[in-house]
Short mmCIF file of C-alpha atoms and ligand atoms in Angstrom, two decimals:
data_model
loop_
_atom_site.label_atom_id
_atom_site.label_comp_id
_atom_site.label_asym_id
_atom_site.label_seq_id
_atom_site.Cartn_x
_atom_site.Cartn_y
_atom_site.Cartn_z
CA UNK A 1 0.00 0.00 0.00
CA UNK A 2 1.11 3.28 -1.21
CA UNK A 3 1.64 6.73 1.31
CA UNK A 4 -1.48 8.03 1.51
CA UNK A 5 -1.68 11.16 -0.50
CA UNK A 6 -3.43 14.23 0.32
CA UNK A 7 -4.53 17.45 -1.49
CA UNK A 8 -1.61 19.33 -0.34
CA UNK A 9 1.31 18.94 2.05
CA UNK A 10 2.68 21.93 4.21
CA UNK A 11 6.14 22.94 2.92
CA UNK A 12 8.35 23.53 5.53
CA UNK A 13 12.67 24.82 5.72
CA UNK A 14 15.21 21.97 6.60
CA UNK A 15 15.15 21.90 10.55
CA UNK A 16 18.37 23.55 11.15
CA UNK A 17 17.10 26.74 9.80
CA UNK A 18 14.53 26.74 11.72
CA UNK A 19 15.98 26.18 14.57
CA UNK A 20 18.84 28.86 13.80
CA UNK A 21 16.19 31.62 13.12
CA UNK A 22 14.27 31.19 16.12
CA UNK A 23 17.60 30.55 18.60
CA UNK A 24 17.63 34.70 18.77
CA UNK A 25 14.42 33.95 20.54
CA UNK A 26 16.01 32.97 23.91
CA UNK A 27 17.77 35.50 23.73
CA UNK A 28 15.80 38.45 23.49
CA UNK A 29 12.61 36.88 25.11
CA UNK A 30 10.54 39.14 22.79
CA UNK A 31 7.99 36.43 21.69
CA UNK A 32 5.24 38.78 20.36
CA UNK A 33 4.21 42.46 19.93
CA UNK A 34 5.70 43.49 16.45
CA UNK A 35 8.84 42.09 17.75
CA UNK A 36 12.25 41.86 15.32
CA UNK A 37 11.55 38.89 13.32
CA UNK A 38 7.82 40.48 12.50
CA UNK A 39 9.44 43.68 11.26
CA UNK A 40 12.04 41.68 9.32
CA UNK A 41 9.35 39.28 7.46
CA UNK A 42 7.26 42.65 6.79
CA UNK A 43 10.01 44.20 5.50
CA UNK A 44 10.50 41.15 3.29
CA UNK A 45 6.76 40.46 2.37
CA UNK A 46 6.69 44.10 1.26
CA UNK A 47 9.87 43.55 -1.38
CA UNK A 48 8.38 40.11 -2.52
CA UNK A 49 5.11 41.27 -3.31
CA UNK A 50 6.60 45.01 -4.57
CA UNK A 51 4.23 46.83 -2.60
CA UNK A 52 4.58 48.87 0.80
CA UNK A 53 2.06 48.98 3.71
CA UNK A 54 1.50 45.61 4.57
CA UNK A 55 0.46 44.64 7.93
CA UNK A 56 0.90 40.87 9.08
CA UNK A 57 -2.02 39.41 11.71
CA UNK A 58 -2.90 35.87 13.28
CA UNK A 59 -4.64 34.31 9.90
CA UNK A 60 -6.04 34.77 6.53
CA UNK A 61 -9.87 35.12 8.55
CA UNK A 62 -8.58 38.00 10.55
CA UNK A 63 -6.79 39.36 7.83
CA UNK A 64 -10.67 40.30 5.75
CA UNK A 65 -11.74 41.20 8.86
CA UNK A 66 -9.20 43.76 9.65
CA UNK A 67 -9.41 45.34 5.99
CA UNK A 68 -12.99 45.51 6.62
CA UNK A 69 -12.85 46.83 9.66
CA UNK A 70 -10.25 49.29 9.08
CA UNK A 71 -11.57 50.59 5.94
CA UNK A 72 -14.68 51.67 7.70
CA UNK A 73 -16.88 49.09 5.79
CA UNK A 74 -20.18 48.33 8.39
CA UNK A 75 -23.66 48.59 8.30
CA UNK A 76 -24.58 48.07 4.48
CA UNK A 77 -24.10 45.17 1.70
CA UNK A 78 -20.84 43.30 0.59
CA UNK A 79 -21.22 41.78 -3.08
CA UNK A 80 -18.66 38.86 -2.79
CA UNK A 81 -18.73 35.24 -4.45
CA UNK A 82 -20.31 31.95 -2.90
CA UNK A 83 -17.53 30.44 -5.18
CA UNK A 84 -14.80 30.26 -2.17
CA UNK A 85 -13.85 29.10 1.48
CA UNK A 86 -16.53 29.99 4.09
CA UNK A 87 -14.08 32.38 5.90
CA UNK A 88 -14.83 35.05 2.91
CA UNK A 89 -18.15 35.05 3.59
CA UNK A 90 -18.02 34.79 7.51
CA UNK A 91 -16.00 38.18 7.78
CA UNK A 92 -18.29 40.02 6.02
CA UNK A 93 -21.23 38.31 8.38
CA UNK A 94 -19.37 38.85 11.63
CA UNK A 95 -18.68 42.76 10.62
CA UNK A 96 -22.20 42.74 10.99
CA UNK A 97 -22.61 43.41 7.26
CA UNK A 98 -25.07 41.98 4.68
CA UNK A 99 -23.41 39.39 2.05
CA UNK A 100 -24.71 39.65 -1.67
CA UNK A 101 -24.02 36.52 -3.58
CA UNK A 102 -23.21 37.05 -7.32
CA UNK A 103 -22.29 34.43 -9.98
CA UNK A 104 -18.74 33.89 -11.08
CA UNK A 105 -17.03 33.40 -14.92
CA UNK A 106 -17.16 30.53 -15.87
CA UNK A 107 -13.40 29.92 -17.36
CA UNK A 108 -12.39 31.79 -14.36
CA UNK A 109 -14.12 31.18 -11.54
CA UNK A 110 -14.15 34.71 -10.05
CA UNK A 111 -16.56 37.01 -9.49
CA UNK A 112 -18.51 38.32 -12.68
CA UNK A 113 -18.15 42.08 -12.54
CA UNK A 114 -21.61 42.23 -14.62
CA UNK A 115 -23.37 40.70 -12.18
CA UNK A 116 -21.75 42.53 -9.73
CA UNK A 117 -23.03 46.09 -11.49
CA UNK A 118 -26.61 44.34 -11.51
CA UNK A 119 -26.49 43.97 -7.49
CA UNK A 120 -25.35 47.58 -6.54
CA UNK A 121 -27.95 49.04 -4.36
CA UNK A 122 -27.95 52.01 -2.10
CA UNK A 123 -26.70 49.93 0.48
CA UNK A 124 -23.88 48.40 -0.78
CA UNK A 125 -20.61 49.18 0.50
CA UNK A 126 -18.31 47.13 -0.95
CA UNK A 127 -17.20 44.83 -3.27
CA UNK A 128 -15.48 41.63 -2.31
CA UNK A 129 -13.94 39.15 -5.10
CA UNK A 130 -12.12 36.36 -4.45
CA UNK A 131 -8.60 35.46 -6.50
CA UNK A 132 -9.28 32.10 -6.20
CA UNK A 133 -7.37 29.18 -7.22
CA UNK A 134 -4.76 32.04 -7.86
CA UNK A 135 -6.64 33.25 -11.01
CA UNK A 136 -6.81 36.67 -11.39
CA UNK A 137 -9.92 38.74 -10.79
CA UNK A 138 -11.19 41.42 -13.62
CA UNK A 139 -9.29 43.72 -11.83
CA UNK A 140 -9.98 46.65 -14.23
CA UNK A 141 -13.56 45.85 -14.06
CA UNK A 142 -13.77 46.06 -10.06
CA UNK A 143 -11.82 49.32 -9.87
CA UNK A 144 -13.89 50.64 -12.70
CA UNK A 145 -16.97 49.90 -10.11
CA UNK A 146 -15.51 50.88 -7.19
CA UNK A 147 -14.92 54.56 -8.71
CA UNK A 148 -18.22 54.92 -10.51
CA UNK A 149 -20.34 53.99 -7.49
CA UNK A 150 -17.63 54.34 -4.59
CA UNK A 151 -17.42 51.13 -3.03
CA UNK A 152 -14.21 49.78 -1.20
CA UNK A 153 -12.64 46.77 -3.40
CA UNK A 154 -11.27 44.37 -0.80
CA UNK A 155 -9.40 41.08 -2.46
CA UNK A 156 -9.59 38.16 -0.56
CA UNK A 157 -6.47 37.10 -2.24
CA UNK A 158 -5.38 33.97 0.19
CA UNK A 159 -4.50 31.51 -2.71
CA UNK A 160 -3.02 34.49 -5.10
CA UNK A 161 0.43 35.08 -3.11
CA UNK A 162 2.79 35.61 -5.48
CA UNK A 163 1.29 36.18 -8.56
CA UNK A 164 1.53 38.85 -11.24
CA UNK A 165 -0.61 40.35 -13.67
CA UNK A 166 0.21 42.99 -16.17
CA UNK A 167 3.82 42.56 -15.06
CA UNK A 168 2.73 44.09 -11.17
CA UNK A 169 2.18 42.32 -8.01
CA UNK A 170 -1.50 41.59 -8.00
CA UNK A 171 -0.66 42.77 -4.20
CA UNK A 172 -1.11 46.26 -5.57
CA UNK A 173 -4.67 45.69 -7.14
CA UNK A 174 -7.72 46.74 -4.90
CA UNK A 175 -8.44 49.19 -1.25
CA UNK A 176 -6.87 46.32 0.07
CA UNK A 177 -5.76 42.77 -0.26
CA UNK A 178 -5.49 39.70 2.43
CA UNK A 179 -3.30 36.68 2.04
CA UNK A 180 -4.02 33.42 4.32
CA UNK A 181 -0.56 32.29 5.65
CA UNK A 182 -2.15 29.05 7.01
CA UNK A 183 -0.33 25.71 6.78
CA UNK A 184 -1.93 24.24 3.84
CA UNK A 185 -1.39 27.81 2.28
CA UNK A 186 1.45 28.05 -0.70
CA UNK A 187 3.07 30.36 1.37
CA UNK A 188 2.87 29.63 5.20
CA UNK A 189 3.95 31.15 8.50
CA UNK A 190 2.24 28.08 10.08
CA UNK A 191 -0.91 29.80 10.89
CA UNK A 192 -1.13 33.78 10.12
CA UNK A 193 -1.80 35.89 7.37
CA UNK A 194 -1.31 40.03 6.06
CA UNK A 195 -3.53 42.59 4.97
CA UNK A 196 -1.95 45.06 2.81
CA UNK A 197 -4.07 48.37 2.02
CA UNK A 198 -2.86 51.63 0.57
CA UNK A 199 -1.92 54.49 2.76
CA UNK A 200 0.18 54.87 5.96
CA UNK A 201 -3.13 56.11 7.91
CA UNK A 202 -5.23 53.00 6.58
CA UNK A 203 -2.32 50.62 7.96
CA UNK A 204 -1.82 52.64 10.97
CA UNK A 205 -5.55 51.69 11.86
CA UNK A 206 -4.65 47.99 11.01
CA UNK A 207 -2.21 47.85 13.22
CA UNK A 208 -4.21 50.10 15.43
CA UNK A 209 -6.85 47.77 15.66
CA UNK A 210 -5.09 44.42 15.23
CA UNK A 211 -4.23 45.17 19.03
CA UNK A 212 -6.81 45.81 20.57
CA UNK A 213 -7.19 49.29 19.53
CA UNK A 214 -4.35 51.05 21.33
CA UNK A 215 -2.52 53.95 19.92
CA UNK A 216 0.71 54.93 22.62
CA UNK A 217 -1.29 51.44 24.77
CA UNK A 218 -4.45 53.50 25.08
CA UNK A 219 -7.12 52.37 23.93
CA UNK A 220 -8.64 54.44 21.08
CA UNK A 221 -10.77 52.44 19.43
CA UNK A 222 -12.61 49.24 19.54
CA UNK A 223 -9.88 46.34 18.49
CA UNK A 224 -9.19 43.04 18.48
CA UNK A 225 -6.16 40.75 18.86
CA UNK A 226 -4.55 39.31 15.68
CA UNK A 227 -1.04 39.98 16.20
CA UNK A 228 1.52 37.31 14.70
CA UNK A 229 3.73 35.92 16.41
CA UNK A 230 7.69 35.79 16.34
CA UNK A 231 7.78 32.03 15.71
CA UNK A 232 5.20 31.96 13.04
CA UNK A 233 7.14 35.05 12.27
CA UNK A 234 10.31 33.14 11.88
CA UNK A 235 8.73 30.37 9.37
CA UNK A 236 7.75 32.80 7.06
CA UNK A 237 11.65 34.10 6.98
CA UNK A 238 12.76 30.58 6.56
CA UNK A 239 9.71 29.59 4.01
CA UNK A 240 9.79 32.75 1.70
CA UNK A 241 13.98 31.49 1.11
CA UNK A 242 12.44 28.43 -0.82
CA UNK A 243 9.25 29.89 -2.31
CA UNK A 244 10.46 30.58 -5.62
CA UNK A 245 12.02 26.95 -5.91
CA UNK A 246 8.45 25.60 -4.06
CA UNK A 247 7.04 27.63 -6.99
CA UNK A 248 8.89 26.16 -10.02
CA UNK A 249 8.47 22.23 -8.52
CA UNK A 250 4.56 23.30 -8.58
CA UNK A 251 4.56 24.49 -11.55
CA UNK A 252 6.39 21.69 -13.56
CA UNK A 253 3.33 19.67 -11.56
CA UNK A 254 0.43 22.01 -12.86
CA UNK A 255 2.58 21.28 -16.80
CA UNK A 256 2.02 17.71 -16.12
CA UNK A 257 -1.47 17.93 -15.02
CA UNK A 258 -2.63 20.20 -18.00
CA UNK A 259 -0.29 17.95 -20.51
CA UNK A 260 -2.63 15.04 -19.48
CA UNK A 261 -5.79 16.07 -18.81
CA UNK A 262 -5.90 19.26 -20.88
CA UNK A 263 -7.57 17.94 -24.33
CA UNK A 264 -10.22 15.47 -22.98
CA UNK A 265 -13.50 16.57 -24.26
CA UNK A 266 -15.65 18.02 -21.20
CA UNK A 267 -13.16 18.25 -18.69
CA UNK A 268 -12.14 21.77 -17.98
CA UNK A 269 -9.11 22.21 -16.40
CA UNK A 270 -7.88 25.99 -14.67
CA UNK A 271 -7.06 28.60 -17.40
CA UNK A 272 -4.16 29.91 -18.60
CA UNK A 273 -4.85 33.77 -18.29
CA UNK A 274 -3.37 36.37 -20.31
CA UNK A 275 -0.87 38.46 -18.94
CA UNK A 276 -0.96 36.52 -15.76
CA UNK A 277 1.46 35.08 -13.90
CA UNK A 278 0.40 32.45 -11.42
CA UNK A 279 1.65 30.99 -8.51
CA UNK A 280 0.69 27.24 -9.10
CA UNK A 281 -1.42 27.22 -5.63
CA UNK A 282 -3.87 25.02 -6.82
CA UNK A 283 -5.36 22.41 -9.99
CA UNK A 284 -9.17 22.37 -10.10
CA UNK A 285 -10.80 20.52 -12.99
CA UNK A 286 -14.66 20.79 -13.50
CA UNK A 287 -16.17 17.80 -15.61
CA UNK A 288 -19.11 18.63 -17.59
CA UNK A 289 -20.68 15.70 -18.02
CA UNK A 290 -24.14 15.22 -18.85
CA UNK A 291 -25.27 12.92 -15.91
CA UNK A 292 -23.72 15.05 -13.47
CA UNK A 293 -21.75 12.39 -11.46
CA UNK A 294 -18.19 11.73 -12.93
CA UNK A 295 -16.70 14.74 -10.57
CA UNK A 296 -17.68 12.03 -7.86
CA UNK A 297 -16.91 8.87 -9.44
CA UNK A 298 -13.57 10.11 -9.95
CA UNK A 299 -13.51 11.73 -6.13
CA UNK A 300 -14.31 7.86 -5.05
CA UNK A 301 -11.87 6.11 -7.06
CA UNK A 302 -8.96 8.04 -6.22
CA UNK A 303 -10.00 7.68 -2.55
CA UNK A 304 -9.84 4.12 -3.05
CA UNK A 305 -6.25 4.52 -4.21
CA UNK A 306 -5.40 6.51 -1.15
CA UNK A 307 -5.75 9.93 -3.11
CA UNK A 308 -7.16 12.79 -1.41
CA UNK A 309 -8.66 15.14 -3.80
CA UNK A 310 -10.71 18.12 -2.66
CA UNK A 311 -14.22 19.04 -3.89
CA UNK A 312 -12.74 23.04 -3.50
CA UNK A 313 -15.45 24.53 -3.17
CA UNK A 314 -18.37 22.81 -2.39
CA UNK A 315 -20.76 23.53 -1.04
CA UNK A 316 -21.25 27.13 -1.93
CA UNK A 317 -20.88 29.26 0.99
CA UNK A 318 -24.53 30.74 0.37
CA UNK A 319 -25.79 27.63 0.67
CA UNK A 320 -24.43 26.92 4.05
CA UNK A 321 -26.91 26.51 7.25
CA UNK A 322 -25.87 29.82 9.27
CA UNK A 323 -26.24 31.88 5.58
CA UNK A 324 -28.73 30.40 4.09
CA UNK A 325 -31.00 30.52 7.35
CA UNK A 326 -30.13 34.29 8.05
CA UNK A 327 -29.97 36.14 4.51
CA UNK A 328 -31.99 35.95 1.70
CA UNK A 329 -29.39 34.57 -0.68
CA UNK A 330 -29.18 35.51 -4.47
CA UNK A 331 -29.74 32.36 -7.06
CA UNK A 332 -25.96 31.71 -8.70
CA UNK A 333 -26.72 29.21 -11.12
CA UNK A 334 -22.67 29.09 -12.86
CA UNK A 335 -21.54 28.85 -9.16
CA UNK A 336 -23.84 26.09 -8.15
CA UNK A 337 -22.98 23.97 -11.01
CA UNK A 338 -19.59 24.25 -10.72
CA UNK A 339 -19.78 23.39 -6.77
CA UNK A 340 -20.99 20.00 -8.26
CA UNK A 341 -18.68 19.41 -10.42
CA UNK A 342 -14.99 20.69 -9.55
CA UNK A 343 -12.68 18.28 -7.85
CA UNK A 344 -9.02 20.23 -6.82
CA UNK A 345 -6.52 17.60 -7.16
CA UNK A 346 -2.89 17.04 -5.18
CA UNK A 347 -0.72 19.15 -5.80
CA UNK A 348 2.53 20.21 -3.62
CA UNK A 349 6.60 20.58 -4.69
CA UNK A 350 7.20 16.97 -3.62
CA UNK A 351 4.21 15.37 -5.58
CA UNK A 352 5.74 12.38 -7.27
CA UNK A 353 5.50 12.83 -10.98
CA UNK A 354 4.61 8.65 -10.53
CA UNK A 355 1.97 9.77 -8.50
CA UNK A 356 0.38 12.60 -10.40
CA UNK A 357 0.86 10.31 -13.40
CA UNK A 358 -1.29 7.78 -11.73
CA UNK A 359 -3.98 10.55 -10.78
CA UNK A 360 -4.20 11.62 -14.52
CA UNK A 361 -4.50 7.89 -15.28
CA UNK A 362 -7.65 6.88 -13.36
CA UNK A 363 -9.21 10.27 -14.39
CA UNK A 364 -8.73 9.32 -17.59
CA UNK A 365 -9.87 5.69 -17.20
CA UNK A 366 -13.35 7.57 -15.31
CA UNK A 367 -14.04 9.61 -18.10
CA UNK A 368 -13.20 6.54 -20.97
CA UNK A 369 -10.10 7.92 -22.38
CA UNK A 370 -6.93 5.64 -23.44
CA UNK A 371 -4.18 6.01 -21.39
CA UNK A 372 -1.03 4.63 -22.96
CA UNK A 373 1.67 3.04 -20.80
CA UNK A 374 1.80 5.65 -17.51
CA UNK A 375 4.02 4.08 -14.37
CA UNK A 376 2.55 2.04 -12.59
CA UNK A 377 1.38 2.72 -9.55
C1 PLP B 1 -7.60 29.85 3.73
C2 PLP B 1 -8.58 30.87 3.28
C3 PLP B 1 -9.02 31.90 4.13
C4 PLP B 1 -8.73 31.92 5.59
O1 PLP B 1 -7.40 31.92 5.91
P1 PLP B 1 -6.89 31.33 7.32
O2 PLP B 1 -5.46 31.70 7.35
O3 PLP B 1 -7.11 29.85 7.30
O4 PLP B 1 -7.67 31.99 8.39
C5 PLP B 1 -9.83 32.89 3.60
N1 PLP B 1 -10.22 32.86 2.31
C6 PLP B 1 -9.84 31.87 1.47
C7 PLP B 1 -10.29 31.92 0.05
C8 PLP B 1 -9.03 30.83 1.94
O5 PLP B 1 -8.69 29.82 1.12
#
């Protein structure tokens, strides 16, 4: 019997390095509070992504709720996609704000920017898409929006670290943007996360608030804790030294994937988008079959192989029991499709190429396609 293999694997530096970058630790008993190695990974997040003002807090959840809460979004209507992880949907919820479901593109997955227009009301506030999977929102579109009926544009951009569009940092699109550091994340400080917005008196309310408020440790306002810190801190510095080479390995993975699967007829794997430059994060495929079931019947066979493949995102996040029961939830017919028929499959630097081969090979065999002489598993 084969390892066991799951949808990702949490990359982490060789031990040593680790354990050098945190030894300082004993030394200066500074564990948390914006303390050196915090400043340092900042510092470095900031070059990475080529942007400045980026604040780094407990998580990718407290991340959209800081840019929410900093950017004075409350009392009104969010327009976001179902099409992602719960947390996107949760912040806006627990801000006490209205969420306003609208459908997403369907070679793209994100948020529709039409449908977005078609939902602005009175009340809405602001406008919340999703880079997900890494693929880049309509960018354009969404700052086009947010200037003709001035709305905040707040990315939830937790699987997008790293990538490019246009030849910029897609860090520098949007009010603000929020990457999940979270172990299972491309990029991870074990658990933690960053909001970067676009001013020094936006941040200073980030950082403001992501401690409880205090400005000079007086309370000024009404905060929250979601500091990171300085070991977390420290396995970011050690991670970002092997991101780029985590990067490459991934995508040589997403080549393979889209080399097999790519030209079967009604399987749809992730686009290739122009002028993008993705980060390999993820490798959803959507199968458009008529009877609606091969996205499972490929789910159970791979489980039977010991292959953990995600059905990323499913179900939609409007549909869930604390939304659904509380909000009158727009219809999302692309979205709720899709949700029934995307699997995300492994993907991670050290994914055997034997592996993925054999991955590709019973997807293949699922949806009655030759396969000719693949390693065997
Ligand atoms: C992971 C994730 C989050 C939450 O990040 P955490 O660091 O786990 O809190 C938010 N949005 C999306 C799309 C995510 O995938």
């Amino acid at each position: 019997m084969s390892k066991k293999i799951m949808v990702t694997e949490s990359t982490m530096p060789p031990f040593a390095e680790y354990a050098n970058e945190i030894a300082e630790l004993w030394q200066s008993k500074w564990l948390t509070n914006n303390g050196a190695k915090t400043q340092e990974l900042t510092q470095q997040l900031q070059d990475y992504l080529g942007i400045d003002h980026l604040s780094l807090v407990t998580n990718g959840h407290m991340a959209l709720e800081l840019a929410l809460m900093a950017l004075g979004v409350q009392d009104g209507e969010v327009i976001t996609t179902p099409f992602t992880f719960a947390s996107t949907t949760h912040a806006i919820v627990r801000n006490g704000l209205t969420p306003v479901f609208a459908d997403i593109d369907p070679e793209t997955f994100t948020l529709d920017p039409t449908k977005v227009e078609a939902l602005i009301t009175p009340q809405t506030r602001a406008i919340m898409p999703v880079h997900i999977y890494g693929n880049v929102c309509d960018v354009e579109a969404f700052e086009r929006l947010g200037k003709k009926y001035h709305l905040k544009v707040i990315y939830d951009g937790a699987h997008s670290f790293g990538c490019q569009y246009k030849g910029k940092s897609l860090a520098s699109y949007g009010d603000a943007v929020t990457y999940s550091f979270h172990a299972t994340k491309l990029f991870n400080t074990i658990e933690g996360g960053a909001v970067v917005v676009r001013d020094d008196a936006t941040k200073t309310r980030v950082e403001q608030m992501k401690n409880f408020g205090l400005a000079d440790g007086v309370p000024v306002e009404v905060g929250i804790n979601g500091k990171l810190n300085e070991f977390s801190a420290a396995m970011g510095i050690c991670n970002l030294r092997h991101l780029d080479a985590a990067i490459a390995a991934r995508q040589t993975r997403v080549r393979a994937y889209r080399k097999q699967l790519g030209a079967i007829p009604g399987v749809q794997v992730n686009p290739v988008q122009a002028a993008a430059e993705p980060n390999a994060a993820y490798f959803p495929v959507i199968f458009h079959d008529v009877d609606g079931r091969t996205r499972d019947r490929v789910f159970d066979r791979l489980a039977e192989e010991g292959i953990n493949a995600r059905k990323y995102f499913s179900p939609l996040t409007s549909d869930s029991p604390g939304i659904a029961s509380r909000f009158t939830v727009q219809i999302t017919p692309i979205a709720a499709d899709y949700a029934n028929r995307v699997l995300t499959l492994p993907l991670y630097p050290d994914l055997a190429i034997s592996d993925l081969l054999r991955i590709t090979a019973i997807i293949r065999e699922v949806c009655g396609v030759k396969t000719q002489s693949v390693a065997n598993g």
